Coordinates of C-alpha atoms in Angstrom, one line a residue:
X460 CA -26.9 71.6 15.6
X461 CA -27.2 75.4 15.4
X462 CA -27.5 78.6 17.3
X463 CA -31.3 78.6 16.8
X464 CA -33.1 81.8 16.3
X465 CA -36.1 82.5 18.5
X466 CA -39.4 81.1 17.2
X467 CA -41.9 83.7 16.0
X468 CA -45.4 84.0 17.3
X469 CA -47.8 81.3 16.0
X470 CA -49.9 83.9 14.2
X471 CA -47.0 84.5 11.8
X472 CA -46.7 80.9 10.6
X473 CA -46.9 80.2 6.9
X474 CA -50.4 78.9 7.1
X475 CA -51.9 81.9 8.7
X476 CA -49.7 84.8 7.4
X477 CA -52.0 85.3 4.4
X478 CA -55.4 83.7 4.2
X479 CA -56.9 84.6 0.8
X480 CA -57.3 82.0 -2.0
X481 CA -55.1 84.3 -4.2
X482 CA -52.3 84.1 -1.6
X483 CA -52.3 80.3 -2.1
X484 CA -52.4 80.1 -5.9
X485 CA -49.9 82.9 -6.4
X486 CA -47.6 82.0 -3.5
X487 CA -43.9 81.6 -4.0
X488 CA -43.4 80.1 -0.5
X489 CA -41.9 76.7 -0.9
X490 CA -44.0 75.4 2.0
X491 CA -47.3 76.4 0.5
X492 CA -46.3 75.1 -3.0
X493 CA -45.5 71.7 -1.3
X494 CA -49.0 71.6 0.1
X495 CA -50.4 72.5 -3.4
X496 CA -48.5 69.6 -4.8
X497 CA -49.8 67.4 -1.9
X498 CA -53.4 68.2 -2.7
X499 CA -52.9 67.5 -6.4
X500 CA -51.2 64.2 -5.7
X501 CA -54.0 63.2 -3.3
X502 CA -56.5 63.5 -6.1
X503 CA -54.3 61.7 -8.6
X504 CA -53.8 58.9 -6.1
X505 CA -57.5 58.1 -5.8
X506 CA -58.0 58.2 -9.6
X507 CA -55.1 55.8 -10.1
X508 CA -56.4 53.6 -7.2
X509 CA -59.8 53.4 -9.0
X510 CA -58.0 51.7 -11.9
X511 CA -56.4 49.2 -9.6
X512 CA -59.7 48.4 -8.0
X513 CA -61.1 47.5 -11.4
X514 CA -58.1 45.3 -12.1
X515 CA -58.4 43.4 -8.8
X516 CA -62.2 42.9 -9.1
X517 CA -61.8 41.6 -12.7
X518 CA -59.1 39.1 -11.4
X519 CA -61.5 37.6 -8.9
X520 CA -62.7 35.1 -11.5
X521 CA -60.8 33.4 -14.4
X522 CA -63.3 34.6 -17.0
X523 CA -63.2 38.2 -18.2
X524 CA -66.7 38.9 -16.9
X525 CA -66.5 42.5 -15.5
X526 CA -65.0 44.5 -18.3
X527 CA -64.0 43.6 -21.9
X528 CA -60.4 42.9 -22.9
X529 CA -60.1 46.4 -24.2
X530 CA -61.7 47.9 -21.1
X531 CA -59.2 45.9 -19.0
X532 CA -56.4 47.3 -21.1
X533 CA -57.7 50.8 -20.5
X534 CA -58.1 50.2 -16.8
X535 CA -54.5 49.1 -16.2
X536 CA -53.3 51.9 -18.5
X537 CA -55.2 54.4 -16.4
X538 CA -53.7 52.9 -13.3
X539 CA -50.2 52.9 -14.6
X540 CA -50.1 56.3 -16.3
X541 CA -51.6 58.1 -13.3
X542 CA -49.7 56.3 -10.6
X543 CA -46.3 56.4 -12.3
X544 CA -46.2 59.8 -13.9
X545 CA -48.6 61.8 -11.7
X546 CA -48.1 60.2 -8.3
X547 CA -44.9 58.1 -7.7
X548 CA -42.4 60.2 -9.7
X549 CA -43.3 63.6 -8.0
X550 CA -44.4 62.1 -4.7
X551 CA -41.6 62.9 -2.2
X552 CA -39.5 65.5 -4.1
X553 CA -42.4 67.9 -4.8
X554 CA -44.0 67.6 -1.3
X555 CA -41.4 66.9 1.4
X556 CA -38.6 68.0 -0.8
X557 CA -40.2 71.3 -1.5
X558 CA -41.2 71.8 2.2
X559 CA -38.0 70.7 3.9
X560 CA -35.0 71.4 1.6
X561 CA -34.7 75.2 2.5
X562 CA -35.5 74.5 6.1
X563 CA -32.9 71.8 6.4
X564 CA -30.3 74.0 4.7
X565 CA -31.1 77.1 6.8
X566 CA -32.4 79.0 3.7
X567 CA -35.5 81.2 3.5
X568 CA -36.7 79.6 0.3
X569 CA -35.5 77.7 -2.8
X570 CA -33.2 79.4 -5.2
X571 CA -35.9 80.1 -7.8
X572 CA -39.3 80.5 -6.0
X573 CA -41.2 81.6 -9.1
X574 CA -39.8 78.6 -11.1
X575 CA -41.0 76.5 -8.2
X576 CA -44.6 77.9 -8.6
X577 CA -44.3 77.5 -12.4
X578 CA -43.4 73.8 -11.9
X579 CA -46.7 73.3 -10.1
X580 CA -48.8 75.0 -12.8
X581 CA -47.0 73.0 -15.5
X582 CA -47.7 69.8 -13.5
X583 CA -51.4 70.7 -13.3
X584 CA -51.6 71.5 -17.0
X585 CA -50.1 68.2 -17.8
X586 CA -52.5 66.5 -15.5
X587 CA -55.4 68.1 -17.2
X588 CA -54.2 66.8 -20.6
X589 CA -53.9 63.3 -19.3
X590 CA -57.2 63.3 -17.4
X591 CA -58.9 64.6 -20.5
X592 CA -57.5 61.6 -22.5
X593 CA -58.9 59.3 -19.8
X594 CA -62.2 61.1 -19.6
X595 CA -62.7 61.0 -23.4
X596 CA -62.3 57.2 -23.5
X597 CA -58.8 56.4 -22.3
X598 CA -56.0 54.5 -24.1
X599 CA -54.7 50.9 -24.0
X600 CA -50.9 51.2 -24.4
X601 CA -50.0 50.7 -20.8
X602 CA -47.8 53.2 -18.9
X603 CA -44.8 52.3 -21.1
X604 CA -46.3 53.5 -24.4
X605 CA -44.5 50.7 -26.3
X606 CA -44.2 51.0 -30.0
X607 CA -45.5 50.1 -32.6
X608 CA -48.7 49.8 -30.5
X609 CA -48.7 53.4 -29.4
X610 CA -47.3 54.8 -32.6
X611 CA -49.4 52.9 -35.1
X612 CA -52.2 50.6 -33.8
X613 CA -53.7 52.1 -30.7
X614 CA -56.9 53.9 -31.4
X615 CA -57.5 55.6 -28.0
X616 CA -56.5 59.0 -26.9
X617 CA -52.8 58.3 -27.1
X618 CA -51.7 61.6 -28.4
X619 CA -53.4 63.6 -25.7
X620 CA -52.0 61.3 -22.9
X621 CA -48.5 61.4 -24.3
X622 CA -48.7 65.2 -24.5
X623 CA -49.7 65.3 -20.9
X624 CA -46.7 63.1 -19.8
X625 CA -44.4 65.2 -22.1
X626 CA -45.4 68.4 -20.4
X627 CA -45.1 66.9 -16.9
X628 CA -41.4 66.3 -17.7
X629 CA -40.8 70.0 -17.6
X630 CA -42.2 70.2 -14.1
X631 CA -39.7 67.6 -13.0
X632 CA -36.8 69.4 -14.7
X633 CA -37.8 72.7 -13.1
X634 CA -37.9 71.1 -9.6
X635 CA -34.5 69.3 -10.2
X636 CA -32.8 72.5 -11.3
X637 CA -34.2 74.3 -8.3
X638 CA -33.0 71.7 -5.8
X639 CA -29.5 71.5 -7.3
X640 CA -28.9 75.2 -7.3
X641 CA -30.4 75.6 -3.8
X642 CA -28.1 72.9 -2.4
X643 CA -25.1 74.5 -4.0
X644 CA -25.8 78.2 -3.2
X645 CA -28.2 78.6 -0.2
X646 CA -26.6 76.5 2.5
X647 CA -26.3 78.4 5.8
X648 CA -22.9 79.3 7.1
X649 CA -21.4 76.2 8.7
X650 CA -23.7 73.8 6.7
X651 CA -20.9 72.0 4.9
X652 CA -21.6 69.1 2.5
X653 CA -21.0 66.6 5.2
X654 CA -23.3 68.3 7.7
X655 CA -26.2 68.2 5.4
X656 CA -29.1 65.8 6.4
X657 CA -29.1 62.6 4.4
X658 CA -32.5 63.5 3.1
X659 CA -30.8 66.5 1.3
X660 CA -28.2 64.1 -0.2
X661 CA -31.0 61.9 -1.5
X662 CA -32.8 64.9 -3.0
X663 CA -29.6 66.1 -4.7
X664 CA -28.9 62.7 -6.3
X665 CA -32.6 62.5 -7.4
X666 CA -32.4 66.0 -8.9
X667 CA -29.4 65.0 -11.0
X668 CA -31.4 62.1 -12.4
X669 CA -34.4 64.3 -13.0
X670 CA -32.4 66.9 -14.9
X671 CA -30.3 64.5 -17.0
X672 CA -32.7 61.7 -17.8
X673 CA -36.1 63.5 -18.3
X674 CA -35.1 65.2 -21.6
X675 CA -34.5 61.8 -23.1
X676 CA -38.1 60.7 -22.3
X677 CA -39.4 64.0 -23.7
X678 CA -37.7 63.6 -27.0
X679 CA -38.8 59.9 -27.2
X680 CA -42.4 60.9 -26.6
X681 CA -42.1 63.7 -29.2
X682 CA -40.9 61.2 -31.8
X683 CA -44.0 59.0 -31.2
X684 CA -46.2 62.1 -31.7
X685 CA -44.3 62.9 -34.9
X686 CA -44.8 59.4 -36.2
X687 CA -48.5 59.4 -35.3
X688 CA -49.2 62.8 -36.7
X689 CA -46.9 63.1 -39.7
X690 CA -46.0 59.5 -40.6
X691 CA -42.3 60.1 -39.9
X692 CA -40.7 56.7 -39.7
X693 CA -38.9 56.4 -36.4
X694 CA -40.3 53.3 -34.6
X695 CA -42.6 51.8 -37.3
X696 CA -40.8 49.1 -39.3
X697 CA -43.1 49.7 -42.3
X698 CA -41.7 53.2 -42.5
X699 CA -38.1 52.2 -41.9
X700 CA -38.2 52.7 -38.2
X701 CA -37.1 50.3 -35.3
X702 CA -39.5 49.6 -32.4
X703 CA -36.6 48.5 -30.3
X704 CA -35.1 51.9 -30.5
X705 CA -38.1 53.1 -28.5
X706 CA -37.4 50.6 -25.8
X707 CA -33.7 51.7 -25.5
X708 CA -34.7 55.4 -25.3
X709 CA -37.7 54.7 -22.9
X710 CA -35.7 52.6 -20.5
X711 CA -32.7 54.9 -20.6
X712 CA -35.1 57.3 -18.8
X713 CA -37.4 55.0 -17.1
X714 CA -35.0 52.9 -15.2
X715 CA -33.3 56.0 -13.6
X716 CA -36.9 57.1 -13.0
X717 CA -37.2 54.2 -10.6
X718 CA -34.5 56.0 -8.5
X719 CA -36.4 59.3 -8.8
X720 CA -39.1 57.4 -6.9
X721 CA -37.0 55.5 -4.4
X722 CA -34.0 57.7 -3.7
X723 CA -36.0 60.3 -1.8
X724 CA -37.6 57.5 0.2
X725 CA -34.1 56.4 1.3
X726 CA -33.5 59.9 2.6
X727 CA -36.7 59.9 4.5
X728 CA -35.9 56.5 6.1
X729 CA -32.4 57.8 7.2
X730 CA -34.2 60.6 9.1
X731 CA -36.8 58.3 10.6
X732 CA -34.3 55.7 11.7
X733 CA -32.0 58.1 13.4
X734 CA -34.8 60.0 15.2
X735 CA -36.5 56.7 16.2
X736 CA -33.3 55.3 17.6
X737 CA -32.0 58.6 18.9
X738 CA -28.6 57.6 17.7
X739 CA -26.0 59.0 15.3
X740 CA -26.3 57.5 11.9
X741 CA -23.8 54.7 11.2
X742 CA -21.6 55.4 8.2
X743 CA -22.9 58.9 7.2
X744 CA -20.6 59.3 4.2
X745 CA -21.3 55.8 3.0
X746 CA -25.0 56.5 2.9
X747 CA -24.5 59.9 1.3
X748 CA -22.2 58.5 -1.5
X749 CA -24.4 55.4 -2.0
X750 CA -27.2 57.8 -3.1
X751 CA -24.9 59.2 -5.8
X752 CA -23.6 55.8 -6.7
X753 CA -27.2 54.5 -7.2
X754 CA -28.0 57.6 -9.3
X755 CA -24.9 57.0 -11.6
X756 CA -25.3 53.3 -11.9
X757 CA -29.0 53.8 -12.7
X758 CA -28.0 55.2 -16.1
X759 CA -26.2 52.1 -17.0
X760 CA -28.7 49.3 -16.5
X761 CA -31.6 50.0 -18.9
X762 CA -30.7 47.0 -21.0
X763 CA -31.9 44.6 -18.3
X764 CA -35.4 45.4 -19.3
X765 CA -34.6 44.0 -22.7
X766 CA -33.1 40.6 -22.1
X767 CA -35.8 39.0 -24.2
X768 CA -35.6 41.3 -27.2
X769 CA -32.8 39.6 -28.9
X770 CA -30.0 42.0 -27.9
X771 CA -26.5 40.5 -28.1
X772 CA -25.4 38.0 -25.5
X773 CA -22.4 40.2 -24.5
X774 CA -24.7 43.2 -24.0
X775 CA -26.9 41.0 -21.8
X776 CA -24.0 39.9 -19.7
X777 CA -22.8 43.5 -19.2
X778 CA -26.3 44.8 -18.3
X779 CA -26.7 41.8 -15.9
X780 CA -23.4 42.5 -14.2
X781 CA -24.2 46.2 -13.8
X782 CA -27.7 45.4 -12.5
X783 CA -26.1 43.2 -9.8
X784 CA -23.7 46.1 -9.0
X785 CA -26.6 48.4 -8.1
X786 CA -27.4 46.1 -5.2
X787 CA -24.1 47.1 -3.5
X788 CA -24.9 50.8 -2.7
X789 CA -28.5 49.7 -1.9
X790 CA -27.3 47.1 0.6
X791 CA -25.0 49.7 2.1
X792 CA -28.0 51.7 3.1
X793 CA -29.9 48.8 4.5
X794 CA -26.9 47.6 6.6
X795 CA -26.2 51.1 7.8
X796 CA -29.8 51.6 9.0
X797 CA -29.6 48.3 10.9
X798 CA -26.3 49.3 12.4
X799 CA -27.7 52.7 13.4
X800 CA -30.3 50.8 15.5
X801 CA -27.6 49.1 17.4
X802 CA -27.4 50.5 20.9
X803 CA -30.0 53.1 20.0
X804 CA -32.7 54.1 22.4
X805 CA -35.6 53.0 20.2
X806 CA -39.1 54.3 20.5
X807 CA -41.7 52.4 18.6
X808 CA -43.7 55.4 17.5
X809 CA -45.7 55.6 14.3
X810 CA -42.9 57.0 12.0
X811 CA -40.5 54.4 13.2
X812 CA -42.9 51.6 12.5
X813 CA -43.3 52.9 9.0
X814 CA -39.5 52.9 8.7
X815 CA -39.2 49.3 9.8
X816 CA -42.0 48.3 7.3
X817 CA -40.1 50.1 4.6
X818 CA -36.8 48.3 5.3
X819 CA -38.5 44.9 5.2
X820 CA -40.4 45.7 2.0
X821 CA -37.4 47.3 0.3
X822 CA -35.0 44.4 1.2
X823 CA -37.4 41.8 -0.1
X824 CA -38.2 43.8 -3.3
X825 CA -34.5 44.5 -3.8
X826 CA -33.6 40.8 -3.5
X827 CA -36.2 39.9 -6.1
X828 CA -34.6 42.6 -8.3
X829 CA -31.3 40.7 -8.0
X830 CA -33.2 37.6 -9.2
X831 CA -34.5 39.5 -12.2
X832 CA -30.9 40.7 -13.0
X833 CA -30.0 37.0 -13.6
X834 CA -30.3 36.4 -17.4
X835 CA -31.7 32.8 -17.1
X836 CA -34.3 33.6 -14.5
X837 CA -35.4 36.8 -16.2
X838 CA -36.2 34.8 -19.4
X839 CA -38.5 32.6 -17.3
X840 CA -40.4 35.3 -15.4
X841 CA -40.2 38.1 -18.0
X842 CA -43.6 39.9 -18.5
X843 CA -45.1 37.8 -15.7
X844 CA -46.8 38.7 -12.4
X845 CA -43.3 38.2 -10.8
X846 CA -42.2 41.4 -12.4
X847 CA -45.5 43.2 -11.4
X848 CA -44.9 42.1 -7.7
X849 CA -41.2 43.2 -7.8
X850 CA -42.1 46.6 -9.2
X851 CA -44.8 47.2 -6.7
X852 CA -42.6 46.1 -3.7
X853 CA -40.1 48.8 -4.6
X854 CA -42.3 51.6 -6.1
X855 CA -45.4 51.2 -3.9
X856 CA -44.5 49.1 -0.9
X857 CA -41.2 50.8 -0.2
X858 CA -41.7 54.3 -1.7
X859 CA -45.2 54.9 -0.5
X860 CA -44.5 53.4 2.9
X861 CA -41.6 55.9 3.2
X862 CA -44.0 58.7 2.2
X863 CA -46.5 57.7 4.8
X864 CA -43.7 57.6 7.4
X865 CA -42.7 61.1 6.3
X866 CA -46.3 62.3 6.6
X867 CA -46.4 61.0 10.2
X868 CA -43.0 62.3 11.1
X869 CA -43.3 65.8 9.8
X870 CA -47.1 66.2 10.2
X871 CA -46.6 68.0 13.6
X872 CA -44.1 70.3 11.9
X873 CA -46.3 71.2 9.0
X874 CA -49.6 71.6 10.9
X875 CA -48.5 72.2 14.5
X876 CA -50.8 69.4 15.7
X877 CA -50.3 66.0 17.1
X878 CA -52.3 63.0 15.9
X879 CA -53.5 59.8 17.7
X880 CA -50.5 57.6 18.1
X881 CA -52.6 54.4 18.5
X882 CA -54.4 54.9 15.2
X883 CA -51.1 55.8 13.6
X884 CA -49.5 52.5 14.6
X885 CA -52.6 50.7 13.5
X886 CA -52.5 52.2 10.1
X887 CA -48.8 51.3 9.7
X888 CA -49.5 47.7 10.6
X889 CA -52.6 47.5 8.3
X890 CA -50.7 48.9 5.4
X891 CA -47.9 46.4 5.8
X892 CA -50.2 43.4 6.1
X893 CA -52.5 44.5 3.3
X894 CA -49.6 45.2 1.0
X895 CA -47.9 41.8 1.5
X896 CA -51.2 39.9 1.2
X897 CA -51.9 41.8 -2.1
X898 CA -48.6 41.4 -3.8
X899 CA -46.7 38.4 -2.3
X900 CA -49.1 35.9 -4.1
X901 CA -48.2 37.6 -7.3
X902 CA -44.5 36.4 -7.0
X903 CA -45.8 32.9 -6.8
X904 CA -48.3 33.0 -9.7
X905 CA -45.7 34.9 -11.8
X906 CA -43.1 32.2 -11.2
X907 CA -45.8 29.6 -12.1
X908 CA -46.4 31.3 -15.4
X909 CA -49.2 33.8 -15.0
X910 CA -48.5 36.5 -17.6
X911 CA -49.3 40.1 -16.7
X912 CA -52.0 42.3 -18.5
X913 CA -54.3 39.3 -19.2
X914 CA -57.9 39.9 -18.2
X915 CA -58.8 36.2 -18.5
X916 CA -56.6 33.4 -17.1
X917 CA -56.2 29.7 -16.4
X918 CA -58.3 28.6 -13.4
X919 CA -55.3 27.2 -11.6
X920 CA -54.2 30.7 -10.8
X921 CA -57.5 31.8 -9.2
X922 CA -56.6 31.0 -5.6
X923 CA -53.5 33.3 -5.9
X924 CA -55.7 36.1 -7.5
X925 CA -58.2 35.7 -4.7
X926 CA -55.6 36.1 -2.1
X927 CA -54.2 39.1 -3.9
X928 CA -57.6 40.7 -4.2
X929 CA -58.4 39.9 -0.5
X930 CA -55.4 42.0 0.5
X931 CA -56.6 45.1 -1.4
X932 CA -59.3 46.2 1.1
X933 CA -56.8 45.9 4.0
X934 CA -54.3 47.9 2.1
X935 CA -56.9 50.5 1.3
X936 CA -57.8 50.8 5.0
X937 CA -54.1 51.3 5.7
X938 CA -54.1 54.3 3.3
X939 CA -57.6 55.7 4.3
X940 CA -57.3 55.5 8.1
X941 CA -54.7 58.3 8.3
X942 CA -57.0 60.6 6.2
X943 CA -59.5 60.5 9.1
X944 CA -57.3 60.8 12.1
X945 CA -54.9 63.3 10.5
X946 CA -57.9 65.4 9.4
X947 CA -59.3 65.2 12.9
X948 CA -56.0 66.3 14.4
X949 CA -56.1 69.5 12.2
X950 CA -58.9 70.9 14.4
X951 CA -58.7 68.8 17.6
X952 CA -55.1 67.6 17.9
X953 CA -52.9 68.8 20.8
X954 CA -50.3 71.5 19.9
X955 CA -47.1 69.8 18.8
X956 CA -44.5 72.3 19.9
X957 CA -41.3 72.9 17.8
X958 CA -39.8 69.4 18.3
X959 CA -42.2 66.7 19.4
X960 CA -39.8 63.9 18.5
X961 CA -36.7 65.5 20.0
X962 CA -35.1 65.1 16.7
X963 CA -32.0 66.8 15.3
X964 CA -32.1 69.1 12.3
X965 CA -32.7 72.8 11.5
X966 CA -36.4 72.3 10.7
X967 CA -37.0 71.3 14.3
X968 CA -35.5 74.5 15.7
X969 CA -38.4 76.7 14.4
X970 CA -41.9 76.8 15.5
X971 CA -44.6 74.5 14.2
X972 CA -45.9 75.4 11.7
X973 CA -42.8 77.2 10.5
X974 CA -42.7 81.0 10.1
X975 CA -43.5 82.4 6.6
X976 CA -39.8 83.0 5.9
X977 CA -38.5 80.0 7.9
X978 CA -36.0 81.8 10.1
X979 CA -36.2 85.3 11.7
X980 CA -32.5 85.8 11.8
X981 CA -29.3 84.5 10.3
X982 CA -28.6 80.8 10.9
X983 CA -25.2 79.4 11.7
X984 CA -24.6 75.7 11.9
X985 CA -22.2 74.6 14.5
X986 CA -22.8 70.9 14.9
X987 CA -22.7 67.7 12.9
X988 CA -25.9 66.2 11.5
X989 CA -27.6 63.8 13.9
X990 CA -25.7 65.0 16.9
X991 CA -27.9 63.3 19.4
X992 CA -26.9 63.9 23.1
X993 CA -24.8 61.3 24.7
X994 CA -27.2 61.0 27.5
X995 CA -29.7 59.5 25.0
X996 CA -27.3 56.7 24.2
X997 CA -28.1 53.1 25.1
X998 CA -27.7 52.5 28.9
X999 CA -29.2 49.1 29.3
X1000 CA -32.3 47.0 28.4
X1001 CA -35.2 49.0 27.0
X1002 CA -38.1 49.6 29.3
X1003 CA -41.2 47.8 28.3
X1004 CA -43.1 51.0 28.1
X1005 CA -40.4 53.0 26.3
X1006 CA -42.8 54.7 24.0
X1007 CA -44.9 55.8 26.9
X1008 CA -41.9 57.3 28.5
X1009 CA -41.1 59.2 25.2
X1010 CA -44.7 60.5 25.1
X1011 CA -44.5 61.7 28.6
X1012 CA -41.3 63.6 27.7
X1013 CA -43.0 65.0 24.7
X1014 CA -45.9 66.2 26.8
X1015 CA -43.6 67.8 29.3
X1016 CA -41.8 69.6 26.6
X1017 CA -45.0 70.8 25.1
X1018 CA -46.2 72.1 28.5
X1019 CA -42.9 74.0 28.9
X1020 CA -43.4 75.4 25.4
X1021 CA -47.0 76.5 26.2
X1022 CA -45.8 78.2 29.4
X1023 CA -43.3 80.2 27.4

C-alpha cells in the first residue's frame, strides 16, 4: 500500500520511549491516550457489570427477595448509566479510534493532540461526578432520565449524575472534532478518500454524529437541572411544561447515539473480514457511503421510540418508514462482508471468529429492530423485555463483540506480543454462547408480555429468567478469559513482528509496538486499500488445517524479522 519507512529500533516504541508516570498523564501521544481511555473503560465496565449481576440474581425468583423495588431501580440505573454513557458510547472511538486513526492515515498524531488529552481529563471528571452520585446512594431514573420522574419526583442523586453525563458530552465533542479535522487535513500524500481504510470512514461518520447530536443532549440535561434547581417549567406539566418535549429532545440525540456505538464496530468488522479472508473488500464505496447514510438517517428516526406516546398517526407512519429505510445501508454492509468472504482464503483465527460472531448477532439484532419499526408490533412489545433483548443484541452483542475482535486483531500491534490462539478462540465461542443464552430468552418473554424494569414478576416467566441468568456466568467467562491470557502475553508472549496477520494497511508497516511518532520518514501511499496479493486469492478447496498453515507462515515471518 505504501513505500514503507524502515521500522525504528524496538527501544524507541511509544511504550518505552518515556517511562515516568508524568509522561503518561501529560502525554499528547494519541496511542498513549488511547491506552488511558482503555484503562478507564475497563474500570467502568466492571462497575456497570456489577449492576447487571444484581439484576440477574434478583430475576432468579419471581418474588423481589434480594433487593427492594427502589434498590432494583437503582441497580438497573447504575448498570444503564455507566454502561451507556461511560462504556459503550466511548468504547471504540476513544480506544482504537485514537490509536489507529493517525496510523491508518499516515499522520504523526491527531490534528489537536492537546485537545485529545483534554478530552480524556474531561471524561474522567465526568466519571467522578457520576460515580459520586452512585456512591452517595444512586438514583432511580434509568439511563434515559425520563421526565417528570427525573425533574420532579426522583429523590436520588439525579443532579450529580446528570451533571456527570453533561460533562462527558464535551469529551465526545472534542474527540469528534479531532477526528474530523484529522481526516480532512492530515492524510498522507496519495491517501485519497477512497484509499482510506473503511474503519476511518466509520470513524468519520461517527464523529459527525458526535459533533452534531451531542449538544442537543447537553441542552436537554441542562433544562432538567434548571427545572430541578430553579423550578423553571420546561418538562413539568404543573409548571406549564411538557414531558414529551424531553422525549423528543432525548431521542433526537440518543437514537443517533446508537450509531455512535455501532458505526465504529462496522469499521472494525470490515478490517477483520478482509484480513481474515485475505481478499479485497467487496463494494468498497457502497460500504463507505452506507456509513454516512446510516449517520444521516439516524437523525430522522427518533420518533419510533415514541409510537405509544400519542403522537399523530401520520408522524408514526413517517417514522416507521424511515426506520425501515435504515435497514438498507445496514444490509449493504452485511451482504458486502459476506461477498468479501467469497473466494477468500479464510483463516479461522481469533479475530475472524469474533467477526463471524458479530455478523450473526448484528443481523439478528437488526432484524428484530425492523420488527420494532412496525407500528402494530411495537405497540405490543413496547417497554417489554423484547426491547431489552433487541437493544443488547446491537449495543452489547454486536458492538462489544466487535471491540473484542479489535482487541485480538490489534493486540500484537499495540503490545508487540502474540497471545494464545487456542484460548482466544475459546473466549470468542464462550462469549457468543453466553450472550445468546442470556438474551435470546428475553425476546420470548418480552413477546409473551414480561415488562422491563419490574423486580417482581409473574411465575410463568421464571423459566425464561432462569435461562437468561444461566447464560450470564458463561458470558462473564467470555469476557474474563482474555484478561488472563492477554495479561500473560504481555510478559511471556512471543514477539509479534510488524505484521503477524499479513494484513494490509499503514499501521502494519511500522514496528510493533509503533514508534513514538508513528513514522520515521514521510509516508506516500501508492496502492488501494485492501490490496491483497493475487497469489493469496482462492485457488481451490481450503486445506483442513488452514489456520495452522497461516500460523506457520506467521512464525517464519517472525523468525525473519528477528534475524534482521
